PDB file of C-alpha atoms and ligand atoms in Angstrom:
ATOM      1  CA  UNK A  27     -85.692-159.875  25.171  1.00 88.00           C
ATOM      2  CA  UNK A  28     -86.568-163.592  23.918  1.00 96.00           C
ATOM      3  CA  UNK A  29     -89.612-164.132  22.320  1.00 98.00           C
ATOM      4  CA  UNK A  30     -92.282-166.044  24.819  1.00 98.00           C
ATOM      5  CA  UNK A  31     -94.069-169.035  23.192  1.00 99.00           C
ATOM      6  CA  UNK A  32     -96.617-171.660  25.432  1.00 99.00           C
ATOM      7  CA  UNK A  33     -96.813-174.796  24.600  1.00 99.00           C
ATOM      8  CA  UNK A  34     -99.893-176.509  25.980  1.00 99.00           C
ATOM      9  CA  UNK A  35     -99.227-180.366  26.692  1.00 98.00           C
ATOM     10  CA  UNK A  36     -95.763-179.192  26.793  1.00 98.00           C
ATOM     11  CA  UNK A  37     -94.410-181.895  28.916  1.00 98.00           C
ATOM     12  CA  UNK A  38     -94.331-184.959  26.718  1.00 98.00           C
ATOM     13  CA  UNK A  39     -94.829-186.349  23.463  1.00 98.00           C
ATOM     14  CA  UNK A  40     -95.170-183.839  20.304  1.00 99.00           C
ATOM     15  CA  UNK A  41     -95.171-180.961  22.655  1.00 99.00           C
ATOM     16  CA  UNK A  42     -91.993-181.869  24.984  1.00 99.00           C
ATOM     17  CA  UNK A  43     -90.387-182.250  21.633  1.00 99.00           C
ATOM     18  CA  UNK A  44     -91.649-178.760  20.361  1.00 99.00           C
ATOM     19  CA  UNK A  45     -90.754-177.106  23.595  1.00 99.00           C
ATOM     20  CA  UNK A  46     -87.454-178.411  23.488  1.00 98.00           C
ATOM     21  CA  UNK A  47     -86.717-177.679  19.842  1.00 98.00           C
ATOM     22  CA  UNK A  48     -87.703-174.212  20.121  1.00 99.00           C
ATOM     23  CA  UNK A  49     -85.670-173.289  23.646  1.00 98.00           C
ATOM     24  CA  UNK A  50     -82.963-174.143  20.713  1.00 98.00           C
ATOM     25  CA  UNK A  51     -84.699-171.420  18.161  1.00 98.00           C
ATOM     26  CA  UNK A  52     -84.236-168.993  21.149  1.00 98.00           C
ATOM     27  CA  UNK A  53     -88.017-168.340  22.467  1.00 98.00           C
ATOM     28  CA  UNK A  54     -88.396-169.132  26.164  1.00 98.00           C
ATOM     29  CA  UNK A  55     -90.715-171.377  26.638  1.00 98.00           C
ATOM     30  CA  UNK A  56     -94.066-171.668  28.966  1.00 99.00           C
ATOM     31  CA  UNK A  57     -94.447-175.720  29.276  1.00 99.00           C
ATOM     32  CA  UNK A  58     -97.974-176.443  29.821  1.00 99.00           C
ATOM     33  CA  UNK A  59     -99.364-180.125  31.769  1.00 99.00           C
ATOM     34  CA  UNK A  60    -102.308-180.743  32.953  1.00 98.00           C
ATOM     35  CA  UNK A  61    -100.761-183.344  35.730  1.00 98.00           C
ATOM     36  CA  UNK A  62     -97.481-184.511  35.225  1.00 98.00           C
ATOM     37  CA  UNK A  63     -95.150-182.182  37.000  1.00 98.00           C
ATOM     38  CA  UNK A  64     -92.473-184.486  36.789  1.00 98.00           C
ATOM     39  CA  UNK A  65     -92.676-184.550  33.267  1.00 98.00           C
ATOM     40  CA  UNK A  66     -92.961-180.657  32.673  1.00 98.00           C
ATOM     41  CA  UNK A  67     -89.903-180.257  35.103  1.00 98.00           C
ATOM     42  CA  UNK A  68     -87.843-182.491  33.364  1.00 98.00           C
ATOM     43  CA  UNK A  69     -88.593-180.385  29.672  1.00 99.00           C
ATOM     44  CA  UNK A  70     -88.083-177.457  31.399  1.00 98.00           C
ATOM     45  CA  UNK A  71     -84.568-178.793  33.220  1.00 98.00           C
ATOM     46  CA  UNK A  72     -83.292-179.749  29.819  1.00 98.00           C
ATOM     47  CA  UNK A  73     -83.742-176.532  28.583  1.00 98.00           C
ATOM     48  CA  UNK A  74     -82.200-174.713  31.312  1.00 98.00           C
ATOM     49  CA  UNK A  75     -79.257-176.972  31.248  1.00 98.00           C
ATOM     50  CA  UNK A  76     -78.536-176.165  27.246  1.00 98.00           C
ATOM     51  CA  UNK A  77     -78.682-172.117  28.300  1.00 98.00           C
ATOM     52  CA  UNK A  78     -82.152-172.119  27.621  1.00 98.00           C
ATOM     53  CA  UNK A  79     -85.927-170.333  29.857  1.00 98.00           C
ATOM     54  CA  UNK A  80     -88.702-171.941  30.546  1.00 98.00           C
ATOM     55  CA  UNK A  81     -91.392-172.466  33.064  1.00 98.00           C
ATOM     56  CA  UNK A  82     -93.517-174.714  33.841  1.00 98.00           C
ATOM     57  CA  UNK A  83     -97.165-174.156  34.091  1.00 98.00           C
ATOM     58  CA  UNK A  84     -99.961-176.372  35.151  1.00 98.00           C
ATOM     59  CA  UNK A  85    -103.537-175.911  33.820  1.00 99.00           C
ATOM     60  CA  UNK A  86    -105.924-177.941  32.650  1.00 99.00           C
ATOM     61  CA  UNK A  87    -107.071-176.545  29.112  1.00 99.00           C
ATOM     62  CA  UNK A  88    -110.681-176.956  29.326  1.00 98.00           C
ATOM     63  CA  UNK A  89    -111.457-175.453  33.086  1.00 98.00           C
ATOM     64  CA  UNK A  90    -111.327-171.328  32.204  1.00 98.00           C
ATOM     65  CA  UNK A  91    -110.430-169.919  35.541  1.00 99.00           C
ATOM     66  CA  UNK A  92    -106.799-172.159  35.407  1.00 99.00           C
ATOM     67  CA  UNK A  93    -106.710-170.969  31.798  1.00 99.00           C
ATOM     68  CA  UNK A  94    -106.962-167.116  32.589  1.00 98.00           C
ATOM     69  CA  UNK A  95    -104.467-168.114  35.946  1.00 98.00           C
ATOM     70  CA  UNK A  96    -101.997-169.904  33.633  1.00 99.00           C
ATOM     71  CA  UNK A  97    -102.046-167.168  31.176  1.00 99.00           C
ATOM     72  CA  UNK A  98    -101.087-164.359  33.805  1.00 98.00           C
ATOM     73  CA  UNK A  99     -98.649-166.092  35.232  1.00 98.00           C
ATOM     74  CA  UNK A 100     -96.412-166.185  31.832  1.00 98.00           C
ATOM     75  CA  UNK A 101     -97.381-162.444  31.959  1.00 98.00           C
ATOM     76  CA  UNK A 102     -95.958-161.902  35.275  1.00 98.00           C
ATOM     77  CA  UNK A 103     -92.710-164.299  34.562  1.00 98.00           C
ATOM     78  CA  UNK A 104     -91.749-163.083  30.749  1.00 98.00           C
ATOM     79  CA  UNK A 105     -94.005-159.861  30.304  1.00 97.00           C
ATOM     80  CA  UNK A 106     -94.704-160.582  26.254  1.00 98.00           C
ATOM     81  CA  UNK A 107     -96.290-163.328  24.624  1.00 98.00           C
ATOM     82  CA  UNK A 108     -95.310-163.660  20.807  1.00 98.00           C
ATOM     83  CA  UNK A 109     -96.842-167.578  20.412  1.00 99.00           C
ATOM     84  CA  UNK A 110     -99.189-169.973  21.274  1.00 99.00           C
ATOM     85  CA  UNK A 111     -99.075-173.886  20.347  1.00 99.00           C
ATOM     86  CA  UNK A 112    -102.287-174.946  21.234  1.00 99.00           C
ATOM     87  CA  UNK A 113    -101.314-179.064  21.678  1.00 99.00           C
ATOM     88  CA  UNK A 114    -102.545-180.633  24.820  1.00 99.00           C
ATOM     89  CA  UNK A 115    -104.653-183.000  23.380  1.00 98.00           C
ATOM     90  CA  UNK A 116    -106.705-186.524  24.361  1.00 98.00           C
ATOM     91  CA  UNK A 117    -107.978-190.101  22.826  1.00 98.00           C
ATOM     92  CA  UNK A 118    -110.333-191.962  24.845  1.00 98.00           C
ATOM     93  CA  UNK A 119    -110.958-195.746  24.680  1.00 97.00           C
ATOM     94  CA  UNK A 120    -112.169-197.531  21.419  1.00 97.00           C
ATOM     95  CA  UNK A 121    -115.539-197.286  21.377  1.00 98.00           C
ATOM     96  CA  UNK A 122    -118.331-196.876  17.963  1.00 98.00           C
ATOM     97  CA  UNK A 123    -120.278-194.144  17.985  1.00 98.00           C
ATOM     98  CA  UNK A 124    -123.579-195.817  19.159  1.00 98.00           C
ATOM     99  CA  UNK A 125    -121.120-197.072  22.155  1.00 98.00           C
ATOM    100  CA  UNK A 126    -120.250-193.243  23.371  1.00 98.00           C
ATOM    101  CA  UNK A 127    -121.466-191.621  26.381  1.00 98.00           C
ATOM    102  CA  UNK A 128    -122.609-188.229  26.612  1.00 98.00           C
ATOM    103  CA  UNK A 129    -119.533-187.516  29.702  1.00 98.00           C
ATOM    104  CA  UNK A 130    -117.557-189.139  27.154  1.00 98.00           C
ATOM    105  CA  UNK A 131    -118.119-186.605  24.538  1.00 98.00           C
ATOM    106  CA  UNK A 132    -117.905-183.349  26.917  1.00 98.00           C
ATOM    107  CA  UNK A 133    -114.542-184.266  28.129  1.00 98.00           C
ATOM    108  CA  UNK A 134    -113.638-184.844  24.698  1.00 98.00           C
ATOM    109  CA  UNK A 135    -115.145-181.834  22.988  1.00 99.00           C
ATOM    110  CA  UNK A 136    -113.485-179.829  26.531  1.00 98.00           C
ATOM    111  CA  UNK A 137    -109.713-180.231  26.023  1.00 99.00           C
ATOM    112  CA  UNK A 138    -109.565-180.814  22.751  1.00 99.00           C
ATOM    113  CA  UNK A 139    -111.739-178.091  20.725  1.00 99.00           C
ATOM    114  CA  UNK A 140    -112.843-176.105  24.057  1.00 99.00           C
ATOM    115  CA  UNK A 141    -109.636-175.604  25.333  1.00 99.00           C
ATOM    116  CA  UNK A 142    -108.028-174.435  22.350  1.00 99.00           C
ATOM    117  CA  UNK A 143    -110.663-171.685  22.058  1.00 99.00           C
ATOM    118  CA  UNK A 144    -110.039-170.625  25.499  1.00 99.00           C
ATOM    119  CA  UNK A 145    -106.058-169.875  24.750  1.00 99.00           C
ATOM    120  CA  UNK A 146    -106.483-168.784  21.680  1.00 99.00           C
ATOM    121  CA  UNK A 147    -108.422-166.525  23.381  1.00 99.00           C
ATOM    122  CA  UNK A 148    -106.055-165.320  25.586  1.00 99.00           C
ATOM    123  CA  UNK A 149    -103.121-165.399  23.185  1.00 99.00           C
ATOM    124  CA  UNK A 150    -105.017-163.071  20.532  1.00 99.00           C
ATOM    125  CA  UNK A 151    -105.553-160.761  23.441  1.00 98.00           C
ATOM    126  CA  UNK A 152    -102.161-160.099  24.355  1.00 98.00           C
ATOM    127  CA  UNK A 153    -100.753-160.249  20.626  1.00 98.00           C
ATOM    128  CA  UNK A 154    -103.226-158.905  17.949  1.00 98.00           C
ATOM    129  CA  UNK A 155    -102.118-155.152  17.158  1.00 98.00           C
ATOM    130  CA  UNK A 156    -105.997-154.510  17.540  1.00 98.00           C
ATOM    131  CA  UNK A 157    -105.639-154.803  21.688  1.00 98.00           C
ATOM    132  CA  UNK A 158    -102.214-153.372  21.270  1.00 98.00           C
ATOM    133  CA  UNK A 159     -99.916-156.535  20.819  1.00 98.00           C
ATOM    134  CA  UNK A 160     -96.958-156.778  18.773  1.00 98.00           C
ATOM    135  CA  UNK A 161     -98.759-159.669  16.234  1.00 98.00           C
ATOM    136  CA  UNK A 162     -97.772-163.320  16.559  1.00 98.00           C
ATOM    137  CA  UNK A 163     -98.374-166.867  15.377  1.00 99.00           C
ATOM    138  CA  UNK A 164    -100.627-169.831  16.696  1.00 99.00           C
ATOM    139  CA  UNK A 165    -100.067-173.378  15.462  1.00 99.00           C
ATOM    140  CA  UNK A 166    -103.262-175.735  16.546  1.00 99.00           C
ATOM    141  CA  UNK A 167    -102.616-179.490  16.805  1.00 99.00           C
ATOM    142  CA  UNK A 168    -104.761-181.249  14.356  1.00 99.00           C
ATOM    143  CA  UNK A 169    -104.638-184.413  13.321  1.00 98.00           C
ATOM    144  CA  UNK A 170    -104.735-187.125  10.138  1.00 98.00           C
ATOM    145  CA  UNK A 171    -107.917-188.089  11.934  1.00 98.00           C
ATOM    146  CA  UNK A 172    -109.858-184.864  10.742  1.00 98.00           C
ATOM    147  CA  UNK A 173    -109.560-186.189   7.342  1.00 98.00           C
ATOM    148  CA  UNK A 174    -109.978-190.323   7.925  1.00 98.00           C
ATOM    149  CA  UNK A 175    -112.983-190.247  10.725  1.00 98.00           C
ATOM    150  CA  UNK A 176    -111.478-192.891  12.719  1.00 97.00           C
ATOM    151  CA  UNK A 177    -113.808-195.459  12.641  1.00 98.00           C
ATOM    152  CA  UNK A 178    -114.669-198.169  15.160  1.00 96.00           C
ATOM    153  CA  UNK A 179    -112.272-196.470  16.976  1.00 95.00           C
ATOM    154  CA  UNK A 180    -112.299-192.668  17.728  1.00 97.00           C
ATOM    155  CA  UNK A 181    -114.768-190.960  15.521  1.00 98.00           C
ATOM    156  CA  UNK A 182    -115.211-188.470  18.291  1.00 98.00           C
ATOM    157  CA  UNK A 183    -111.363-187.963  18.849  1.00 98.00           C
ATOM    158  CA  UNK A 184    -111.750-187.244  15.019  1.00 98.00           C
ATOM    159  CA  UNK A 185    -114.382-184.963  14.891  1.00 99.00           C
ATOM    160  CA  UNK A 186    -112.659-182.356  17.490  1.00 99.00           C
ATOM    161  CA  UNK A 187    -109.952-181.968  14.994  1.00 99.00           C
ATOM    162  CA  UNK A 188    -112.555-181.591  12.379  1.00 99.00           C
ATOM    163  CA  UNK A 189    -113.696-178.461  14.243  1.00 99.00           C
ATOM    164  CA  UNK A 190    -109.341-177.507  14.789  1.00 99.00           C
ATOM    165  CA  UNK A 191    -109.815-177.683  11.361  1.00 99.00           C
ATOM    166  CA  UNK A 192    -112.346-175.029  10.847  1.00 99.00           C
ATOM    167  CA  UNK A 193    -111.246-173.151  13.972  1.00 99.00           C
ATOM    168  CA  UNK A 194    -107.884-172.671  11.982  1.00 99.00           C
ATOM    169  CA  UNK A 195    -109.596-171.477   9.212  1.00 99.00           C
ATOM    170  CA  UNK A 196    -112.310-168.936  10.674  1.00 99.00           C
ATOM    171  CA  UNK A 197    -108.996-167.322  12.970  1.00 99.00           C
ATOM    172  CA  UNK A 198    -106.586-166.973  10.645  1.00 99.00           C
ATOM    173  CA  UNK A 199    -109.028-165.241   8.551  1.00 99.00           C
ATOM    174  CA  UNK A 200    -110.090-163.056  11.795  1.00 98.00           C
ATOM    175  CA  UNK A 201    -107.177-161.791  12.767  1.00 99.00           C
ATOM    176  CA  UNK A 202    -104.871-161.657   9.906  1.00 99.00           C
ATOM    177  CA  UNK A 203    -104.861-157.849   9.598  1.00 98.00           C
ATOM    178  CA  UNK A 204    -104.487-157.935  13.067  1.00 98.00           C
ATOM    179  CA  UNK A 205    -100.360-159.048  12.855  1.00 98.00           C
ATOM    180  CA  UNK A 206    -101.350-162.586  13.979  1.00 99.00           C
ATOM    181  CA  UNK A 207    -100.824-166.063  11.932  1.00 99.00           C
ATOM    182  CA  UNK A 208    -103.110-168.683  12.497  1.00 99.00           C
ATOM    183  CA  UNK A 209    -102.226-172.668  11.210  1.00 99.00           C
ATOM    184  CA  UNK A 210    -102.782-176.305  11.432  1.00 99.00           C
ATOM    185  CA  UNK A 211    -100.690-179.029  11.387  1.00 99.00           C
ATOM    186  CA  UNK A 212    -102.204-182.709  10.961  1.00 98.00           C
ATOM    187  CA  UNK A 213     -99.874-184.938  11.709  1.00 98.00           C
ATOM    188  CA  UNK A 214    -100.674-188.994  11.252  1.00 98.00           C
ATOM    189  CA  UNK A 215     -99.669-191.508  13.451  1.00 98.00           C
ATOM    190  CA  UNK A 216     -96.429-190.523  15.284  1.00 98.00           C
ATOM    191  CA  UNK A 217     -94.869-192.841  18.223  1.00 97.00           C
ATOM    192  CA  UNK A 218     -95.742-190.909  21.848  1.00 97.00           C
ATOM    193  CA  UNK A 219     -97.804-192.512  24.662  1.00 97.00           C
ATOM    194  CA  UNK A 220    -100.981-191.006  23.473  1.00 97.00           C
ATOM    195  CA  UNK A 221    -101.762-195.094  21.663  1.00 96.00           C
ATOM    196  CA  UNK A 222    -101.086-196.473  25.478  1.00 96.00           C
ATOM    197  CA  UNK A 223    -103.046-193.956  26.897  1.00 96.00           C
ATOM    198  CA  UNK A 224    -106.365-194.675  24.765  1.00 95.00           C
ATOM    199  CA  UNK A 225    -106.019-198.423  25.340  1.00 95.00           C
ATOM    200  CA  UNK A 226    -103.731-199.346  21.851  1.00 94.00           C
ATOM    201  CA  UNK A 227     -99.995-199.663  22.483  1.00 95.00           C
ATOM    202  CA  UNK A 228     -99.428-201.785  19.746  1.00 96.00           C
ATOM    203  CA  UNK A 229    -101.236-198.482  17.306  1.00 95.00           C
ATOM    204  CA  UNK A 230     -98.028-197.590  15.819  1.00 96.00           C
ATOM    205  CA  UNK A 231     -96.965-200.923  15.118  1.00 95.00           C
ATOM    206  CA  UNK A 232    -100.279-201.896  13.781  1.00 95.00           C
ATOM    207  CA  UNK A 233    -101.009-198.915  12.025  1.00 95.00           C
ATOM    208  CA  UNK A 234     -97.095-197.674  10.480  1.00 96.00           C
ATOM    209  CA  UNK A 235     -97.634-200.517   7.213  1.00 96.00           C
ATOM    210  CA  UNK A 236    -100.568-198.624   5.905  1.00 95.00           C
ATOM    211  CA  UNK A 237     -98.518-195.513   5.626  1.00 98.00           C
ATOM    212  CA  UNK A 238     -97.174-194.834   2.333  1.00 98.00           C
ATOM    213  CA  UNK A 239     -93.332-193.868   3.646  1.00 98.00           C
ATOM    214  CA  UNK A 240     -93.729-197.831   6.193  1.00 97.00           C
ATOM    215  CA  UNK A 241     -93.397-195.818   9.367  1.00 98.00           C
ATOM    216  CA  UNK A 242     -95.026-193.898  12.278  1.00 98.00           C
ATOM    217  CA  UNK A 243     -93.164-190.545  12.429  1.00 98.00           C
ATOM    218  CA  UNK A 244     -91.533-189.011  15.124  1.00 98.00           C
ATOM    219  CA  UNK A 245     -92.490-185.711  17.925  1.00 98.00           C
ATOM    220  CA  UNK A 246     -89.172-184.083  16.611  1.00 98.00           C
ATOM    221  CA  UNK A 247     -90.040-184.264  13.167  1.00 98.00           C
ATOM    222  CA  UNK A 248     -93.780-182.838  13.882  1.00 99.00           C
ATOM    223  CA  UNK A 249     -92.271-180.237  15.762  1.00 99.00           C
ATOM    224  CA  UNK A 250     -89.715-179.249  13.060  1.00 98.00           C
ATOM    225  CA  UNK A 251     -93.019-177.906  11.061  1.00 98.00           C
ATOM    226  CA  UNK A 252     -94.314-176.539  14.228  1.00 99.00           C
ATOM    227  CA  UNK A 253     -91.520-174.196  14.669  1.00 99.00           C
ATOM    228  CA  UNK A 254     -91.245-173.403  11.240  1.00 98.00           C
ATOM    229  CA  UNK A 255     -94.671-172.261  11.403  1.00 99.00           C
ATOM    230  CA  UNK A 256     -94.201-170.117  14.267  1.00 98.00           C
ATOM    231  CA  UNK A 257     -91.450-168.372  12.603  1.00 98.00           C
ATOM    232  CA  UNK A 258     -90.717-165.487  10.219  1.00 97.00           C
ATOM    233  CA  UNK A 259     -89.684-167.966   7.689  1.00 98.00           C
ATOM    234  CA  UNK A 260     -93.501-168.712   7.318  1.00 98.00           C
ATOM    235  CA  UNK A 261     -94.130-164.716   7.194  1.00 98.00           C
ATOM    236  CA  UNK A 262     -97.050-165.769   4.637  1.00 98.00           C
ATOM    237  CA  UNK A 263     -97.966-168.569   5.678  1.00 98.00           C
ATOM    238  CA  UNK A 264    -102.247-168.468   7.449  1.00 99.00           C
ATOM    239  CA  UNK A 265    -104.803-170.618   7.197  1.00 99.00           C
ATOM    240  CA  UNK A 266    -102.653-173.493   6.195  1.00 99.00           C
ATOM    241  CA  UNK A 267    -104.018-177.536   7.306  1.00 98.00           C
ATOM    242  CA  UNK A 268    -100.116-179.007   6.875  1.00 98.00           C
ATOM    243  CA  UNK A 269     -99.970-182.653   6.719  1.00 98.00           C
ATOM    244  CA  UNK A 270     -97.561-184.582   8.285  1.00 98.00           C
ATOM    245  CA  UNK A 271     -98.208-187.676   7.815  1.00 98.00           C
ATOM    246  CA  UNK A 272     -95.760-189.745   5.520  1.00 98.00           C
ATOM    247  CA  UNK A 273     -98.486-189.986   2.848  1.00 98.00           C
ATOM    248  CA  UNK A 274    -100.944-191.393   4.703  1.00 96.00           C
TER     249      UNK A 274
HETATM  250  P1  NAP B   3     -99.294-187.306  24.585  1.00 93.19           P
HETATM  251  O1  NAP B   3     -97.953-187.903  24.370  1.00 93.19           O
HETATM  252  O2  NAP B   3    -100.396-188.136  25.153  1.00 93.19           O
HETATM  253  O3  NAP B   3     -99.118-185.978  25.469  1.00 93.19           O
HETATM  254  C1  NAP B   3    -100.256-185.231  25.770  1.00 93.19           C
HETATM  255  C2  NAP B   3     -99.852-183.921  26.411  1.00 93.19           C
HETATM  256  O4  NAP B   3    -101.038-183.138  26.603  1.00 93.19           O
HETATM  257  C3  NAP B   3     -99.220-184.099  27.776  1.00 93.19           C
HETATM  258  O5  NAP B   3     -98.236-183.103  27.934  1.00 93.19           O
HETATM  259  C4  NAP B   3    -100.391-183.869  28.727  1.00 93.19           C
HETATM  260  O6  NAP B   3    -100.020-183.344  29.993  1.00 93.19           O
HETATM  261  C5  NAP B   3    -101.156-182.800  27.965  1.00 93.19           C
HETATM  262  N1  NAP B   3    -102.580-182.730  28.316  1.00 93.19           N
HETATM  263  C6  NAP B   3    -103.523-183.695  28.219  1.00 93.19           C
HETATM  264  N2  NAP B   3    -104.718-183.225  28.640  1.00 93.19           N
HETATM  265  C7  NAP B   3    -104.513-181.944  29.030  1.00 93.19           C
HETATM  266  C8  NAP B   3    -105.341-180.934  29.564  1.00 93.19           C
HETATM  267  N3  NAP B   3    -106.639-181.155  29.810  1.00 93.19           N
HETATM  268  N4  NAP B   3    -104.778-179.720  29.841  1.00 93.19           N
HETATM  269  C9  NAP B   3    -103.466-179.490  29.626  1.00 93.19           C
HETATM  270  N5  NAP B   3    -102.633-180.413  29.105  1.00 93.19           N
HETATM  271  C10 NAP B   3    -103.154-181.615  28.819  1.00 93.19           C
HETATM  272  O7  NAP B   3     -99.879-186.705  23.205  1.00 93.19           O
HETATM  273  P2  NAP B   3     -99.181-186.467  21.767  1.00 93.19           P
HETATM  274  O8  NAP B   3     -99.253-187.729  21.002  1.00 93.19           O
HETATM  275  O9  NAP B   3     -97.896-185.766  21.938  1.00 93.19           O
HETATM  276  O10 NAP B   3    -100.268-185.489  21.120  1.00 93.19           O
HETATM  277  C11 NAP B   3    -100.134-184.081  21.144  1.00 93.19           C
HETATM  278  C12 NAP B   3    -101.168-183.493  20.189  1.00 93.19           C
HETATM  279  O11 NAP B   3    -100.943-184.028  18.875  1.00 93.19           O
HETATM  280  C13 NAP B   3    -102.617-183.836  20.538  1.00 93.19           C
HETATM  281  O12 NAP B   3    -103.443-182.721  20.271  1.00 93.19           O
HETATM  282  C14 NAP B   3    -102.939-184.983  19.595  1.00 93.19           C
HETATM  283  O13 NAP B   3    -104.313-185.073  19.329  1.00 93.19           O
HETATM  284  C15 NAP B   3    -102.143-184.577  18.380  1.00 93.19           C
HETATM  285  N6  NAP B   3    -101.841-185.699  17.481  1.00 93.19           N
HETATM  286  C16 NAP B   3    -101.094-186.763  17.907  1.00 93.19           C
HETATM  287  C17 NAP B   3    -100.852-187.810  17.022  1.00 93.19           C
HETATM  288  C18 NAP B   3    -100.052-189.028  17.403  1.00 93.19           C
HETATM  289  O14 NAP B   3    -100.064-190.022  16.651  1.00 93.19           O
HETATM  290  N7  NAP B   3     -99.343-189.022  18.515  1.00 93.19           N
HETATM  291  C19 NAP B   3    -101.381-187.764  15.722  1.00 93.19           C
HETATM  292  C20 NAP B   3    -102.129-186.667  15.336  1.00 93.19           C
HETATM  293  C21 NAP B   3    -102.355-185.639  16.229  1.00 93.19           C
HETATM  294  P3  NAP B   3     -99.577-184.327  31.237  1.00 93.19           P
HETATM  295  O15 NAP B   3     -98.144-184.733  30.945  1.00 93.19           O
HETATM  296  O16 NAP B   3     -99.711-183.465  32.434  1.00 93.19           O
HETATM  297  O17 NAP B   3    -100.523-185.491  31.215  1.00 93.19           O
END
């Protein structure tokens, strides 16, 4: 039987290229969206059509009840859960801090920080040896961000993968005895549609000559240290922040 790992924001960007990449390591995959169906069904197609099984699930990471629905579901369809990439993630618009509203910070704070709690939750449930899993890993999306602040642009975008950050920490540390593995990566400014989507289109062009290697990097290459993560080749491998970043 194939290992089962969910991929939250498993539809596009980083996570339709982690998905994809590790149909191809042999787990089946659980491809997570919050609304773009058409999206999730076309990551999932693809990996049908190379030999590979997936599903599609839609949730929205910060409302618990879809959480706890989504999470069943993948019980019902592959009966073991042996990963969890906790990636759906957000920007909002540019804004300083003294600019911010409070509705601006929930949602924020919600699907970013809350809603990887929430499956983390649920994944440590099913896999930690101490509720009678079989152990596992879980690879949290943070970002370049935690350590630059984002200013005059995102500080609050930053600041939720301050706390990834620290989450990663605090749960590797938790439930390492416990057969699960627990790490960060932080990439820096790779080309998806999350620029467009906060307002800045032009972000990788504008941002790629301040980074040491002169490029943005790519969802494939951020999800070839995903999977590695996931795997036995990182066997010791917890509590690890892993830039990827080109030197930035
Ligand atoms: P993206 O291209 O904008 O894709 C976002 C994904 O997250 C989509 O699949 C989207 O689903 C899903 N999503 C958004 N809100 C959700 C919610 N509430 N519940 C469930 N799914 C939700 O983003 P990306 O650039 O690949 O970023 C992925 C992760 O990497 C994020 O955590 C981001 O902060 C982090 N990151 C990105 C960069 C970068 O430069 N791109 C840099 C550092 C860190 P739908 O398709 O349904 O909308």
């Amino acid at each position: 039987m194939k290992k089962t790992v969910l991929i939250t924001g498993g539809s596009r960007g980083i996570g339709a290229a982690t998905a994809l990449l590790a149909a191809r390591r042999g787990y089946a995959v659980a491809v997570n969206y919050a609304d773009n169906a058409a999206a999730a069904d076309d990551v999932v197609h693809r990996i049908r059509a190379a030999g590979g099984e997936a599903l599609a699930v839609q949730a929205n990471v910060a409302d618990e009840a879809q959480v706890t629905a989504m999470f069943e579901k993948i019980d019902v369809r592959f009966g073991r859960l042996d990963a969890l990439v906790n990636n759906a993630g957000v920007v909002d618009q540019t804004s300083r801090v003294d600019g911010m509203t409070l509705a601006r910070l929930q949602r924020m704070f919600e699907i970013n920080v809350f809603g990887s709690f929430l499956c983390a939750r649920e994944a440590v449930k099913r896999m930690s040896t101490k509720h009678g899993g079989a152990g596992g890993a879980i690879v949290n999306l943070s970002s370049a961000a935690a350590r630059i602040g984002s200013p005059g642009q995102y500080v609050d975008y930053a600041a939720t993968k301050g706390a990834i950050d620290t989450f990663t920490l605090g749960l590797a540390k938790e439930v390492a005895a416990e057969g699960i593995r627990v790490n960060a990566v932080r990439p820096g400014i790779i080309e998806t549609e999350i620029h467009a989507s906060g307002g800045l289109p032009n972000r990788v062009r504008d941002v790629a000559p301040q980074v040491p290697m002169q490029r943005a990097g790519t969802a494939e290459e951020v999800a070839l240290s995903i999977v590695w993560l996931l795997g036995d080749d990182a066997a010791y491998t917890t509590g690890a922040l892993l830039d990827i970043a080109g030197g930035r």
